Short mmCIF file of C-alpha atoms and ligand atoms in Angstrom, two decimals:
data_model
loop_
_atom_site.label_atom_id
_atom_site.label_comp_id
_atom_site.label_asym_id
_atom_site.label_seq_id
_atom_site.Cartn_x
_atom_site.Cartn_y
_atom_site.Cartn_z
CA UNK A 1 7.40 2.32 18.17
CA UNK A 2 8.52 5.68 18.90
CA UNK A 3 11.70 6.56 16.37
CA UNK A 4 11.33 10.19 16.67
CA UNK A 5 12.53 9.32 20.38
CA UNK A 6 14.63 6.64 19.05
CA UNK A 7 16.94 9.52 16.96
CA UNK A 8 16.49 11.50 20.25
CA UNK A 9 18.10 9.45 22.84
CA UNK A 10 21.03 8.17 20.52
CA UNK A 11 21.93 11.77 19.69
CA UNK A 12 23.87 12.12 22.64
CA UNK A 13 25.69 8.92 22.19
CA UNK A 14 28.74 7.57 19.82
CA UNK A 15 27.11 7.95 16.01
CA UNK A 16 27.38 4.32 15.70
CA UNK A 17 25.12 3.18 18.50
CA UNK A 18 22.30 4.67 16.71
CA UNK A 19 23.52 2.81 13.71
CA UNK A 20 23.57 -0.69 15.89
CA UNK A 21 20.18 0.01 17.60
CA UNK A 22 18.37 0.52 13.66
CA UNK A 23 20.03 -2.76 13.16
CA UNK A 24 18.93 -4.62 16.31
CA UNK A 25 15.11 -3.10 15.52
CA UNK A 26 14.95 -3.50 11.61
CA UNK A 27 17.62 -6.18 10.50
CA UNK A 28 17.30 -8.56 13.87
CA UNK A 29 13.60 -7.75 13.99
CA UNK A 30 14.40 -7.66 17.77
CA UNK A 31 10.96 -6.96 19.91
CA UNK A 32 12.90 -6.45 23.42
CA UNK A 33 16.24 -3.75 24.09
CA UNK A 34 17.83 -6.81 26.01
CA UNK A 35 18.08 -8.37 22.94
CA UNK A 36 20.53 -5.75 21.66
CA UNK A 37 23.24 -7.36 23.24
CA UNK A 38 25.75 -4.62 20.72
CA UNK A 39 24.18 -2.01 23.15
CA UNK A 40 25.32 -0.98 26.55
CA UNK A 41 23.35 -2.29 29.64
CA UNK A 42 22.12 1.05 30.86
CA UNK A 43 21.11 2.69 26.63
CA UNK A 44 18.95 -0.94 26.61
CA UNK A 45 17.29 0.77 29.97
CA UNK A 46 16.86 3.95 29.06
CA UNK A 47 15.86 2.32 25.55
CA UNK A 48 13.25 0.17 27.24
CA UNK A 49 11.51 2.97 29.28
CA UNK A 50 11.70 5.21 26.43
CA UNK A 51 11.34 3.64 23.47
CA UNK A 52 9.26 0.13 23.38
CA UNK A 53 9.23 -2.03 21.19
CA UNK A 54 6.04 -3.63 22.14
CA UNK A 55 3.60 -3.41 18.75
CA UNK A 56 0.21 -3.12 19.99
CA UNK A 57 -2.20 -5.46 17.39
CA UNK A 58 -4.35 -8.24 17.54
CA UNK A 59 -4.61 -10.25 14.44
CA UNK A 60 -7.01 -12.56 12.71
CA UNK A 61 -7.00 -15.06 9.84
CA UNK A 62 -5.66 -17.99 9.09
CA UNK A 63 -2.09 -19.68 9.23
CA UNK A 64 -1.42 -19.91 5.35
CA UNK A 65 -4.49 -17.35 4.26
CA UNK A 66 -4.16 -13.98 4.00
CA UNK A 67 -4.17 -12.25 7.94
CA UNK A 68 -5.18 -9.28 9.06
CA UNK A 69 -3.31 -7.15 11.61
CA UNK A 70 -5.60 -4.50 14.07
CA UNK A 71 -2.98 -2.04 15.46
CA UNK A 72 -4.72 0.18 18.54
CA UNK A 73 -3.05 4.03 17.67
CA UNK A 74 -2.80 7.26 20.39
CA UNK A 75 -6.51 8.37 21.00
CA UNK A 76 -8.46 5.27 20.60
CA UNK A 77 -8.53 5.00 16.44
CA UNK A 78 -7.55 1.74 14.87
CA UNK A 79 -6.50 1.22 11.44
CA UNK A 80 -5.75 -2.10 9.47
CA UNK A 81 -3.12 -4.20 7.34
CA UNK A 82 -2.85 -7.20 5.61
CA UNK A 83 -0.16 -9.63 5.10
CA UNK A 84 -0.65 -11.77 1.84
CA UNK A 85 1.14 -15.01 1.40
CA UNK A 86 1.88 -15.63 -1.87
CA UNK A 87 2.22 -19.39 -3.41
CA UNK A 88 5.66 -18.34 -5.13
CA UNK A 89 7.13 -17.43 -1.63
CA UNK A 90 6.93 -13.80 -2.16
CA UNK A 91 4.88 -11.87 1.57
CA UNK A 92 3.08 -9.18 0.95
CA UNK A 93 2.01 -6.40 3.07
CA UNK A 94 -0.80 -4.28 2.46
CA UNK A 95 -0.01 -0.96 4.40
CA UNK A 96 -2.74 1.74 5.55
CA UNK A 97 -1.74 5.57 5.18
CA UNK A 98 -4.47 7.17 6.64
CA UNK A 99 -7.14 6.59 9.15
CA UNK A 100 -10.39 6.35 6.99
CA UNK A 101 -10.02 8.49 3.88
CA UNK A 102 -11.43 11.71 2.09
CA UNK A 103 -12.25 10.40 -1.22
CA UNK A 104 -15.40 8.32 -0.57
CA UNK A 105 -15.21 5.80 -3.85
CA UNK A 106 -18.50 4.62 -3.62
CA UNK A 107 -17.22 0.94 -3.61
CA UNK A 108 -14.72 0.99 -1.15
CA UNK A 109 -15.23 0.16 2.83
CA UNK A 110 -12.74 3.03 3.84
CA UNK A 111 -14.33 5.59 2.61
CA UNK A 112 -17.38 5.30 4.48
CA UNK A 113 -15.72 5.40 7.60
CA UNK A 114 -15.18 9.06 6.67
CA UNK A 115 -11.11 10.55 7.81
CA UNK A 116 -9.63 10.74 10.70
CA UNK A 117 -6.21 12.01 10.58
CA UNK A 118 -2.94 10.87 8.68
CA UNK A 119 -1.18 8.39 9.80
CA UNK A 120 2.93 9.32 10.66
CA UNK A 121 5.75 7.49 9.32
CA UNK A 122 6.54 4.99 12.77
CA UNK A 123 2.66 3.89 12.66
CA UNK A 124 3.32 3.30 8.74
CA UNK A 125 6.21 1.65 9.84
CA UNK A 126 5.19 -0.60 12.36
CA UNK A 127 2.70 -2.49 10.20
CA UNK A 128 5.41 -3.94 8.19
CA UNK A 129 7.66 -4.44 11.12
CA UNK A 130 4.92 -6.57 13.17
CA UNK A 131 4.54 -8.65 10.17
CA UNK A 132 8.30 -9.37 9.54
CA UNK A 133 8.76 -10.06 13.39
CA UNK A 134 5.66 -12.50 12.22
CA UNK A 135 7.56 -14.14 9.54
CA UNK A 136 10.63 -14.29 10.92
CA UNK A 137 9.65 -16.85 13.61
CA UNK A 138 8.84 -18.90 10.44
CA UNK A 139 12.18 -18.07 8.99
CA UNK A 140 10.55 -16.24 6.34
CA UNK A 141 10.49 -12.52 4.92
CA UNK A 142 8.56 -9.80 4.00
CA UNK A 143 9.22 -9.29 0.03
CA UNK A 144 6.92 -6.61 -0.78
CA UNK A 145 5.17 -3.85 0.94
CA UNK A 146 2.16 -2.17 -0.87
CA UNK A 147 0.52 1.13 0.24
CA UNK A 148 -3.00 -0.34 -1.00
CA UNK A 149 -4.71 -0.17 2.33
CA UNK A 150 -6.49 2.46 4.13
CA UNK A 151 -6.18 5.90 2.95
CA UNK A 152 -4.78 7.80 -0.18
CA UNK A 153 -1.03 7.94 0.09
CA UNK A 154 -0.46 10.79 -2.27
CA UNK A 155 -2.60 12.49 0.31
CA UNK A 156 0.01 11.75 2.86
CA UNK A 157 2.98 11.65 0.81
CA UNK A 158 5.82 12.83 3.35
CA UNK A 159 4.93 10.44 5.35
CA UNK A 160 4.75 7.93 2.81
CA UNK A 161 8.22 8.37 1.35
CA UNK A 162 10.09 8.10 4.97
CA UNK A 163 8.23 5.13 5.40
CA UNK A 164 10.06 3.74 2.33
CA UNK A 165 13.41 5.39 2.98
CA UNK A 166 13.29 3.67 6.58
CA UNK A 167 12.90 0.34 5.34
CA UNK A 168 15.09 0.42 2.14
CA UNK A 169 17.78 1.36 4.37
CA UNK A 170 21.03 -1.29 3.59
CA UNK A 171 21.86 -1.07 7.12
CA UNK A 172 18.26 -1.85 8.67
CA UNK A 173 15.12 -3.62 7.02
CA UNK A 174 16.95 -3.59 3.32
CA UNK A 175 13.47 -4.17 1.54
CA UNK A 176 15.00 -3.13 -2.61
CA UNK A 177 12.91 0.07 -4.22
CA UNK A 178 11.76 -1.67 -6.72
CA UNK A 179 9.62 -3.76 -3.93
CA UNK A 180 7.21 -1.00 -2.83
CA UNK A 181 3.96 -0.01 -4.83
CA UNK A 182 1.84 3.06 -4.29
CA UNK A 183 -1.56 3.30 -5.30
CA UNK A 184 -3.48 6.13 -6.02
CA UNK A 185 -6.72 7.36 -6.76
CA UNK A 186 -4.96 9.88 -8.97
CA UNK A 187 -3.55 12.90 -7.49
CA UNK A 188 -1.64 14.04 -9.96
CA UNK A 189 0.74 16.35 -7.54
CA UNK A 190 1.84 13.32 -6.05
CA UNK A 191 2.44 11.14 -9.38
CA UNK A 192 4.44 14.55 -10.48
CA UNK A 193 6.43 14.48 -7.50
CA UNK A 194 7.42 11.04 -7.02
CA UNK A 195 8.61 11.09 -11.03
CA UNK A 196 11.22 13.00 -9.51
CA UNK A 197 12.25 10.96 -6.75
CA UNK A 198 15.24 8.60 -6.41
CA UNK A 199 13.22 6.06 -5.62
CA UNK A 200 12.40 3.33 -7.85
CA UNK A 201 9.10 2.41 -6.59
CA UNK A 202 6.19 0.88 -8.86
CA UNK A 203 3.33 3.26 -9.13
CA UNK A 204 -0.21 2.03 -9.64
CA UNK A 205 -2.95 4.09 -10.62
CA UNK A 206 -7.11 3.12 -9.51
CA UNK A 207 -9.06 3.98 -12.52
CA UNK A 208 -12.17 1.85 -12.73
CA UNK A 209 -13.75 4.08 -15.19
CA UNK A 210 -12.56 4.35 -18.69
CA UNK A 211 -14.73 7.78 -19.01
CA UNK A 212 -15.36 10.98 -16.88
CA UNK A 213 -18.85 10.81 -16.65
CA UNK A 214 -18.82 7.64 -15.06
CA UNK A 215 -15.88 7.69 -12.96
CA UNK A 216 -17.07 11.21 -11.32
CA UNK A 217 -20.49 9.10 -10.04
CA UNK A 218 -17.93 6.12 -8.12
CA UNK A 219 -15.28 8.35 -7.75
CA UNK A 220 -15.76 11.64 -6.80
CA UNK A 221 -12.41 12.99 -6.66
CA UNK A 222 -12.41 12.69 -10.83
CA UNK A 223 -14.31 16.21 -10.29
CA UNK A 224 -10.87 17.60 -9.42
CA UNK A 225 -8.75 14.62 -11.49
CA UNK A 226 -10.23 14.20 -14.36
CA UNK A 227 -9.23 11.12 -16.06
CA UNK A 228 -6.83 13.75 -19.14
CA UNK A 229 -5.17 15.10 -16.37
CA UNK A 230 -4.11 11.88 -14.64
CA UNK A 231 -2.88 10.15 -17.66
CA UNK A 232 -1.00 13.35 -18.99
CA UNK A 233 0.29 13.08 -15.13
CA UNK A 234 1.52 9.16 -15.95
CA UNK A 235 2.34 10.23 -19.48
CA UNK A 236 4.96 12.23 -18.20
CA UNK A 237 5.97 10.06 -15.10
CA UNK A 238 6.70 6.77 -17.61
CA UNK A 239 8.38 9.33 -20.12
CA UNK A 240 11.04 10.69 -16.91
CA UNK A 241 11.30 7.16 -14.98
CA UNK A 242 11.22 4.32 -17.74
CA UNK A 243 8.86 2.23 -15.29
CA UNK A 244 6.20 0.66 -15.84
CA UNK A 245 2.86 1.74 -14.53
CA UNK A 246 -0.18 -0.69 -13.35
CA UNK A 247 -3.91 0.47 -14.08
CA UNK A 248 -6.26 -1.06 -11.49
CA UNK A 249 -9.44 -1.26 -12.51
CA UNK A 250 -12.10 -3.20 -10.64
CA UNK A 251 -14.83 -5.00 -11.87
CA UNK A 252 -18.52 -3.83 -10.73
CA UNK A 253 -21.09 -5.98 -12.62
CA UNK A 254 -23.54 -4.08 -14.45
CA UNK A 255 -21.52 -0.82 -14.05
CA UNK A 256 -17.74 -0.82 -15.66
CA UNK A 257 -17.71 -4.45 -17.36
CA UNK A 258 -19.37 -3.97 -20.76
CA UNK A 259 -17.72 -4.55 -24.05
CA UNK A 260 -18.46 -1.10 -24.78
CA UNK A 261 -16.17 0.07 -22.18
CA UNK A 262 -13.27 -2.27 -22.59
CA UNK A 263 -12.83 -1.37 -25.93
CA UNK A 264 -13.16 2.76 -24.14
CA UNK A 265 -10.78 1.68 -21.68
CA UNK A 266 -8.59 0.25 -24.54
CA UNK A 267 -9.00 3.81 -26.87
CA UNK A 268 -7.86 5.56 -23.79
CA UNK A 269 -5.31 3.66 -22.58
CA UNK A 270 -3.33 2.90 -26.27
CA UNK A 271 -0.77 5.74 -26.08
CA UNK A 272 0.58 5.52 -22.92
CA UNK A 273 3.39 3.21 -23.23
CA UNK A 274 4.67 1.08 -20.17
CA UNK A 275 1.79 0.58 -18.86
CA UNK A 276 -0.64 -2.43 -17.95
CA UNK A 277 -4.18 -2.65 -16.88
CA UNK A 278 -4.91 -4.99 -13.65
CA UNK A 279 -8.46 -6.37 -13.29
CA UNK A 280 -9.67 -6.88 -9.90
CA UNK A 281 -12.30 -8.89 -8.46
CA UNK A 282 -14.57 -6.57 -6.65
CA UNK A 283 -15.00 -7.25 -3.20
CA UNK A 284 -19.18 -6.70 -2.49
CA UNK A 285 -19.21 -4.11 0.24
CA UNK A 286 -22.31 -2.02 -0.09
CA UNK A 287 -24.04 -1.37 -3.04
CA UNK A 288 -22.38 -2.92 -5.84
CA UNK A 289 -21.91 -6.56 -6.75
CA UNK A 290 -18.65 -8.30 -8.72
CA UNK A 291 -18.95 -8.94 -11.80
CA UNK A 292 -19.14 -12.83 -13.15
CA UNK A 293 -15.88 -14.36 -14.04
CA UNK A 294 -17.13 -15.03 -17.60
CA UNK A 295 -17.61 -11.24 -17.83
CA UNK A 296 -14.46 -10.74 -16.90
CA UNK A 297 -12.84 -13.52 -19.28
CA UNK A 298 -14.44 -11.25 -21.92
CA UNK A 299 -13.72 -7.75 -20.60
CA UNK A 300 -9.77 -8.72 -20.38
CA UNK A 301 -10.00 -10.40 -24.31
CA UNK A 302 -11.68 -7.11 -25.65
CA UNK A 303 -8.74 -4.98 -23.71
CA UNK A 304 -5.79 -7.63 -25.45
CA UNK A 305 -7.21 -7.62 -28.47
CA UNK A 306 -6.98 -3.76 -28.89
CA UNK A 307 -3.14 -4.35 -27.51
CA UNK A 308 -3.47 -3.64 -24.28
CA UNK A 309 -1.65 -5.57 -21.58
CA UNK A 310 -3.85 -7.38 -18.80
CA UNK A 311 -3.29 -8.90 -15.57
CA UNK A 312 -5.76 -10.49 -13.21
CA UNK A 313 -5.61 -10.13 -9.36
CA UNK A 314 -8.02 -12.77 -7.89
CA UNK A 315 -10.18 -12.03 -4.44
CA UNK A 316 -7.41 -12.52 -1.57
CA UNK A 317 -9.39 -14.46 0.92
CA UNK A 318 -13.07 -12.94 0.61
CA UNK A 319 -14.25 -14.99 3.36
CA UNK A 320 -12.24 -12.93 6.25
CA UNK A 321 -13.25 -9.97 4.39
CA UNK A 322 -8.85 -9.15 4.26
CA UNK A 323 -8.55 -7.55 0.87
CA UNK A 324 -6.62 -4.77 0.34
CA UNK A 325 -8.94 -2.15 -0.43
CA UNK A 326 -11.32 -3.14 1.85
CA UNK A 327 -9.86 -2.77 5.21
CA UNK A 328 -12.62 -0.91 7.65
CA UNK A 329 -11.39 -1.34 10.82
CA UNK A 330 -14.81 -2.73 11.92
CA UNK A 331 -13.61 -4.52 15.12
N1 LIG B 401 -6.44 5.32 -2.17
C1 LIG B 401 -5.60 4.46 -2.93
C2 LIG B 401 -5.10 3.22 -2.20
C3 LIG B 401 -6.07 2.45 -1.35
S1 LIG B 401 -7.18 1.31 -2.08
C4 LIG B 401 -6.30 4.08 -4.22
O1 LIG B 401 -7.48 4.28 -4.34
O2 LIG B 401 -5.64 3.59 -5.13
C5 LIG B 401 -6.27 0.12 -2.96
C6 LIG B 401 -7.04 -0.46 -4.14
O3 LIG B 401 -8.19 -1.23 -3.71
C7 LIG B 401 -7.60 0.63 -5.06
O4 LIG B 401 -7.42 0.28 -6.39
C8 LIG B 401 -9.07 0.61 -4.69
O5 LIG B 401 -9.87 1.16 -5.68
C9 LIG B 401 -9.32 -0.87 -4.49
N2 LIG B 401 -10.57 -1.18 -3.81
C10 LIG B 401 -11.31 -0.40 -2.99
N3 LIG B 401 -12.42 -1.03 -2.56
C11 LIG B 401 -12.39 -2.26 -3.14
C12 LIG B 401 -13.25 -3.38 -3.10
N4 LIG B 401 -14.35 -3.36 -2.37
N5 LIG B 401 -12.92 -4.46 -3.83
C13 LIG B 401 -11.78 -4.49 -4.55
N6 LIG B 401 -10.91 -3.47 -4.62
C14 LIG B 401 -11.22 -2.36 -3.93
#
């Protein structure tokens, strides 16, 4: 939906009708102006003509698997998110950023759709709103939005941020700080500059290399970030904000899983306190192939016996092809 029109046509009204609409869209999860009923008759008009609500996606997947939302954007491009149902109760969403992405990781799906433009912060927005209108007529909520989908965020950062001020508004969507996560390949502006924000937001970290040499081949961008400066980056971002930071690191047979390299990963990873690695099943989709869970049984006890904290994230429903990470847009 439109909200730079939104703040537009409320400016010439009584502040708090603005304040009542936000509600109606991000509290009530409304999806029609007549539903406003706080509003006047003739602002849910103008509202209508001006400002739909209507959230243009088709989705696929199934009822208590992971689903996967298609939203059609201005000039034909499509981008992707994911809405994760978790067995504790906790919903996910897995937000896209960007339209394809610059970095082309040679592992991930986005990046060989090559860019397209950023995405602003009401088509950032509405993937988490079309979900909660979702879950809502199941009388449940979104608990967690995640910026782990197409694009790099840090590369779109602005846009990013009002995303999360929007929704952690008390007087709209209400979704806590502490319930968004960024992820980034590593650009260590944007790690620099959210260390300074007031936002408590989790910050993850892809590093799926514990050495240069190796990152640089599946990750270009290591060229310009090398692995030093990132964690100097984090260094200093767990050092100003007391959070905790989350290493992802996916597992590639034959290419990152050796003992060798968990005990690099663990060598590198020692001194930075806070922090935890996450292992990831890698998703097959091109050239590589996951490694085999007894690999990564091993991989994870080399890392926790050098002291290094681990956590696993399993393959969110493979067969649709609906992990984060992933998303292509291939429809
Ligand atoms: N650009 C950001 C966020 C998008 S990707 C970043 O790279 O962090 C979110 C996560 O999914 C990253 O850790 C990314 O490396 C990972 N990912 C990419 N392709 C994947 C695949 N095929 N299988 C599993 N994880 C993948």
């Amino acid at each position: 939906m439109d909200l730079v029109n939104l703040d537009k046509i409320l400016e010439k009204e009584p502040k708090y009708r603005l304040k009542q609409a936000k509600s109606a869209v991000f509290k009530d999860l409304i999806e029609d102006w007549q539903e406003a009923k706080t509003l006047p008759q003739g602002l849910r008009k103008e509202l209508q003509e001006h400002c739909p609500l209507r959230l243009e996606a088709s989705i696929f997947g199934t009822p208590d698997g992971p689903s996967r939302a298609l939203f059609s954007l201005r000039g034909g491009l499509k981008v992707e998110s994911v809405l994760l149902r978790h067995k504790d109760g906790r919903n996910t969403v897995c937000v896209s950023s960007q339209v394809g992405c610059v970095l082309c990781c040679q592992f991930c799906a986005t990046g060989q759709l090559g860019f397209k433009r950023n995405l602003d912060y009401p088509e950032i927005t509405d993937q988490v709103l079309f979900f909660a209108r979702l879950l809502k007529k199941e009388k449940q909520k979104i608990t967690n939005v995640v910026f782990m989908g197409m694009g790099e965020p840090f590369l779109n950062y602005d846009n990013v941020l009002k995303t999360i001020e929007i929704l952690n508004d008390k007087d709209g969507f209400n979704l806590g700080s502490r319930h968004f996560s960024i992820s980034t390949v590593g650009i260590v502006e944007g790690i620099k500059k959210l260390a300074e924000e007031n936002f408590q937001v989790n910050l993850a970290v892809s590093l799926h290399a514990p050495d240069d040499k190796l990152r640089e081949k599946i990750m270009p961008i290591n060229k310009k970030y090398p692995l030093e400066k990132i964690l100097d980056a984090v260094n200093d971002y767990v050092k100003k904000t007391k959070r905790r930071v989350m290493f992802e690191y996916i597992m590639i047979k034959d290419v990152n899983d050796s003992d060798e390299q968990a005990t690099k990963l663990a060598e590198l990873l020692k001194n930075i306190p806070l922090s935890f690695v996450n292992l990831i099943s890698y998703n097959p989709t091109g050239i590589f192939r996951p490694s085999l869970p007894e690999r990564i049984k091993r991989f994870k006890e080399v890392l926790e016996e050098k002291g290094i904290s681990v956590t696993q994230r399993y393959r969110f429903g493979q067969d649709i092809a609906a992990a984060c990470g992933q998303l292509a847009g291939k429809r």
